XYZ file of C-alpha atoms in Angstrom:
251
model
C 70.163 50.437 37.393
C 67.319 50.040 39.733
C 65.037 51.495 37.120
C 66.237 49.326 34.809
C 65.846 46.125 36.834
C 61.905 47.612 37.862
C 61.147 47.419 34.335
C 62.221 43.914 33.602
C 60.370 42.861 36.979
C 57.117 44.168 35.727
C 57.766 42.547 32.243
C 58.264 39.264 33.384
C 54.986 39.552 35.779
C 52.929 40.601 32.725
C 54.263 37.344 31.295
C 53.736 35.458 34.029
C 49.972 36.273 34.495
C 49.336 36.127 30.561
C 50.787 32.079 30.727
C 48.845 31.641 33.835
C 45.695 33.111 31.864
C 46.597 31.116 28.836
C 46.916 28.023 30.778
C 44.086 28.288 32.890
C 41.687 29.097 29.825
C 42.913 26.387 27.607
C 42.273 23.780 31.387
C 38.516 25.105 31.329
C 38.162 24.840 27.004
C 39.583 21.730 27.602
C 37.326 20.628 30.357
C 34.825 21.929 29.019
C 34.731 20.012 25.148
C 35.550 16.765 27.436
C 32.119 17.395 29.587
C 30.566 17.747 25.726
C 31.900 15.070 24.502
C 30.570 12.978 27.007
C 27.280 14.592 26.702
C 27.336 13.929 23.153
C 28.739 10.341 23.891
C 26.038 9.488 26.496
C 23.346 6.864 25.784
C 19.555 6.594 27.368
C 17.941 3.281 27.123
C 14.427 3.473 25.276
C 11.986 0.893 25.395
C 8.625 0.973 22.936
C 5.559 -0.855 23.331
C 3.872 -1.094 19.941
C -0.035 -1.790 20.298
C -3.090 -1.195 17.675
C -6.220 -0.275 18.181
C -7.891 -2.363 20.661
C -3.923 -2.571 22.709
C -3.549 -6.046 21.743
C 0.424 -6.226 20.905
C 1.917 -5.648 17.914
C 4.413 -8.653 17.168
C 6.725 -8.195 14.303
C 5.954 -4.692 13.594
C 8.901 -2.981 12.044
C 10.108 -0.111 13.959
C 12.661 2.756 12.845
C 14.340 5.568 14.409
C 16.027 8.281 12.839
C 17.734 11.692 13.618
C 16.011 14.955 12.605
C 18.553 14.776 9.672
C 16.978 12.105 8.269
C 19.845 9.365 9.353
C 19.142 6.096 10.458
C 20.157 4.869 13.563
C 17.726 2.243 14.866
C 15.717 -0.172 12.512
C 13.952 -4.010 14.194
C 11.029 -5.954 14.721
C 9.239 -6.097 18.106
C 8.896 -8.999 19.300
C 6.436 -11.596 20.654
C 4.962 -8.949 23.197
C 5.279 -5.883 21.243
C 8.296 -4.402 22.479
C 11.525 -2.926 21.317
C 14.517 -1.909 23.194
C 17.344 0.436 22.440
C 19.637 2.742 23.450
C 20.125 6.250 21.802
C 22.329 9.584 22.147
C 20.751 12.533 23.338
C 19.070 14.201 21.068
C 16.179 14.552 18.658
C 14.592 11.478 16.592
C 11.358 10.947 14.604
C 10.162 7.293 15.666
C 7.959 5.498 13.125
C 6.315 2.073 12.930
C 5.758 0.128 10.044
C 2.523 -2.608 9.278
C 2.611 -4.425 6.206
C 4.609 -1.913 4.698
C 2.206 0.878 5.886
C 3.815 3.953 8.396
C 1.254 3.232 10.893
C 2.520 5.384 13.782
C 4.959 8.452 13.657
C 6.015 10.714 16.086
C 9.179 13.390 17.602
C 11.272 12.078 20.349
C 13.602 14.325 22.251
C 16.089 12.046 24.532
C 17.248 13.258 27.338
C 17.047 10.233 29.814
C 15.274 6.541 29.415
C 12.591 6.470 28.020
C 9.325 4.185 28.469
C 6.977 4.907 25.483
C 3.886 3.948 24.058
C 2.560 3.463 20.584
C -0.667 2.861 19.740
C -1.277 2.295 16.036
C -3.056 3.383 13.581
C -4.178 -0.771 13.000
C -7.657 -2.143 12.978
C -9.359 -5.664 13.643
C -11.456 -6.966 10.447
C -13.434 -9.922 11.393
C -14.842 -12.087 8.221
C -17.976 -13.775 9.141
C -18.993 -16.646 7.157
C -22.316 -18.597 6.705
C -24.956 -19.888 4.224
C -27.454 -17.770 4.222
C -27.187 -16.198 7.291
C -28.014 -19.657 9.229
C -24.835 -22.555 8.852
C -21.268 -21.168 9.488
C -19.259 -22.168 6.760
C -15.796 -23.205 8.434
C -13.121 -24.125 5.356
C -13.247 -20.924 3.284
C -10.320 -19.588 1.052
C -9.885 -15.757 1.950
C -7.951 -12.986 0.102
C -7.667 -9.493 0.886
C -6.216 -6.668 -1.782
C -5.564 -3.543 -1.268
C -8.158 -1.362 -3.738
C -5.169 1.199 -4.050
C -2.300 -0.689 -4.490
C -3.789 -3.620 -5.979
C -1.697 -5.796 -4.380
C -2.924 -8.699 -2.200
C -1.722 -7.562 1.415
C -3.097 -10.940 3.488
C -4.798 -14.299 2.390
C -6.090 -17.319 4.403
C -6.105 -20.698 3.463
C -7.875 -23.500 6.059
C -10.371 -23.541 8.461
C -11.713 -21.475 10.936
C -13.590 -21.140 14.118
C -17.098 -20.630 15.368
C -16.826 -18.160 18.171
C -17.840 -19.805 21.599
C -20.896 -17.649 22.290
C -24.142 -18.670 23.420
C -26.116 -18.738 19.796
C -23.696 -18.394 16.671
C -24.687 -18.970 12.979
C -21.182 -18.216 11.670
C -17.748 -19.342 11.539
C -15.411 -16.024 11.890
C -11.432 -15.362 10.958
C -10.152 -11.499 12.140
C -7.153 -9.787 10.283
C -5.289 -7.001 11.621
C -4.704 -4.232 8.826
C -3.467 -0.589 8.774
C -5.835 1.938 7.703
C -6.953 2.088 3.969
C -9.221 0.862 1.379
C -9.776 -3.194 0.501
C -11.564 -5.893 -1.205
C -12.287 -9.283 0.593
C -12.825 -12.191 -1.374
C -14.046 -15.602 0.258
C -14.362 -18.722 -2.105
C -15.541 -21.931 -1.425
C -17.644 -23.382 -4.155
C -18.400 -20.510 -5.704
C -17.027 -16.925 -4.494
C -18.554 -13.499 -3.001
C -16.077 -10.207 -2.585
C -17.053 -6.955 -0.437
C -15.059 -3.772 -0.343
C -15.096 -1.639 2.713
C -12.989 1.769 3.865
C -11.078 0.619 7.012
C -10.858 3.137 9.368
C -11.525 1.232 12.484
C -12.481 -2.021 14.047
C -15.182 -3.541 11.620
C -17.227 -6.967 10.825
C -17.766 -8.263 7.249
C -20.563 -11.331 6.744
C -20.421 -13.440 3.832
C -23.915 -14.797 3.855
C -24.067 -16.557 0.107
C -20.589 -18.746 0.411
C -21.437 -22.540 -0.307
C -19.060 -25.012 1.029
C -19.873 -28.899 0.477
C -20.862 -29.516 4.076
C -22.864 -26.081 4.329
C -24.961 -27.529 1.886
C -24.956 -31.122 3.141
C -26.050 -29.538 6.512
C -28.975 -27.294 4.809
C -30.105 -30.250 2.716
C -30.465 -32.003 6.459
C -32.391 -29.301 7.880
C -34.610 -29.252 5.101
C -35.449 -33.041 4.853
C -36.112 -32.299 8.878
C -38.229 -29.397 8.128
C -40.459 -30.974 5.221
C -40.562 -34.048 7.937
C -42.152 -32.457 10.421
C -44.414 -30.541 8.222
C -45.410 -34.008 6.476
C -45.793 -35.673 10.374
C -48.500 -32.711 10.692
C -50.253 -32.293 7.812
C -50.975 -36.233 8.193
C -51.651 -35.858 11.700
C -54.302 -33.154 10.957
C -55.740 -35.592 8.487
C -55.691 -38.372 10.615
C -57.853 -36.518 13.016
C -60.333 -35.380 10.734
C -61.011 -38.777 9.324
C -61.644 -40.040 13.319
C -64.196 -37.274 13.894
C -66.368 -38.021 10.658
C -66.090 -41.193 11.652
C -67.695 -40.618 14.876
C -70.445 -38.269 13.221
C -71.107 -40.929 11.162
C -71.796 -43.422 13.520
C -73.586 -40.968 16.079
């Protein structure tokens, strides 16, 4: 009997510790997916500055976010001072920025925490330049731009524009912001000149032969001033040539 009753003793403490281990290891699994889950729930507050590439801001620049899996999870415009905010999961994302339809900044983003980041794009300043012949700025100008490779017409500007305020200026200048890539300006007035250039970082175009009716108002001024003077001289010079044969003469 005492056997007997040993036996069932032990039996029920082997059952005893096996529920205890069962319990205790299905507390900790169970613990343990909740801390994951949270993990996996968390999100970290990321804020983007998009800038190009002289770090003026980038206003309306289109900004997505995806996971290494391609899905898309963030997609917005920045706004008037170039920023973007957002909050992700942890985890890995490719961050890319978008310019007239151009990917003009890409790059891997682990999250972990917030995140502050910069992105300075791949956009450059064009600056048109427009006089008559290199001496009167030409100030109401039509301007197109097309991209050589897509041929489509990526920016245009109708109106007038400014004379820089510098200390001597012959020309009246409009800049454009544009990613990377190959284009052909076009400036018309009364008749029309076009350039092509490879932009691959900040550049100047002049338009030197671009008539506009008061360019040529203002040239035909100068000139009437010009032949003026060199009438007031040449008559001058005759003047006193006369008045010293005279006085030969009368010595």
């Amino acid at each position: 009997m005492v056997l007997g009753s040993s036996k069932k003793h032990k039996e029920k403490v082997r059952i005893a510790t096996v529920l205890i281990f069962i319990a205790i290891t299905s507390n900790l699994t169970s613990a343990a997916c909740s801390y994951l889950g949270r993990i996996q729930d968390a999100k970290e507050e990321l804020q983007l500055l998009c800038i190009d590439a002289k770090g003026e801001y980038l206003e309306g620049a289109n900004v997505t976010i995806r996971k290494r899996g391609g899905a898309l999870v963030y997609s917005g415009l920045t706004n008037s001072t170039g920023w973007i905010s957002t909050s992700l999961p942890v985890g890995s994302y490719i961050v890319q920025v978008y310019w007239m339809g151009v990917v003009v900044f890409s790059k891997e983003l682990f999250v972990t925490g917030p995140v502050t980041m910069i992105a300075q794009c791949d956009v450059y300043h064009l600056t048109v330049a427009i006089n008559l012949l290199y001496l009167i700025p030409v100030r109401h100008v039509n301007i197109i731009i097309v991209n050589t490779t897509s041929q489509k017409v990526v920016d245009r500007y109708s109106g007038e524009i400014e004379i820089p305020y510098r200390f001597f200026s012959l020309s009246a200048e409009k800049t454009f912001r544009l990613p990377a890539g190959n284009y052909t300006i076009t400036v018309k007035m009364l008749n029309s000149q076009s350039q092509s250039l490879n932009l691959n970082g900040n550049k100047r175009l002049t338009f030197a032969y671009v008539a506009s009716l008061g360019s040529i108002f203002t040239l035909m001024c100068i000139l009437a001033a010009v032949i003026s003077c060199i009438g007031f001289l040449v008559t001058g010079r005759r003047k006193t040539g006369k008045s010293r044969n005279a006085n030969i003469l009368a010595i």
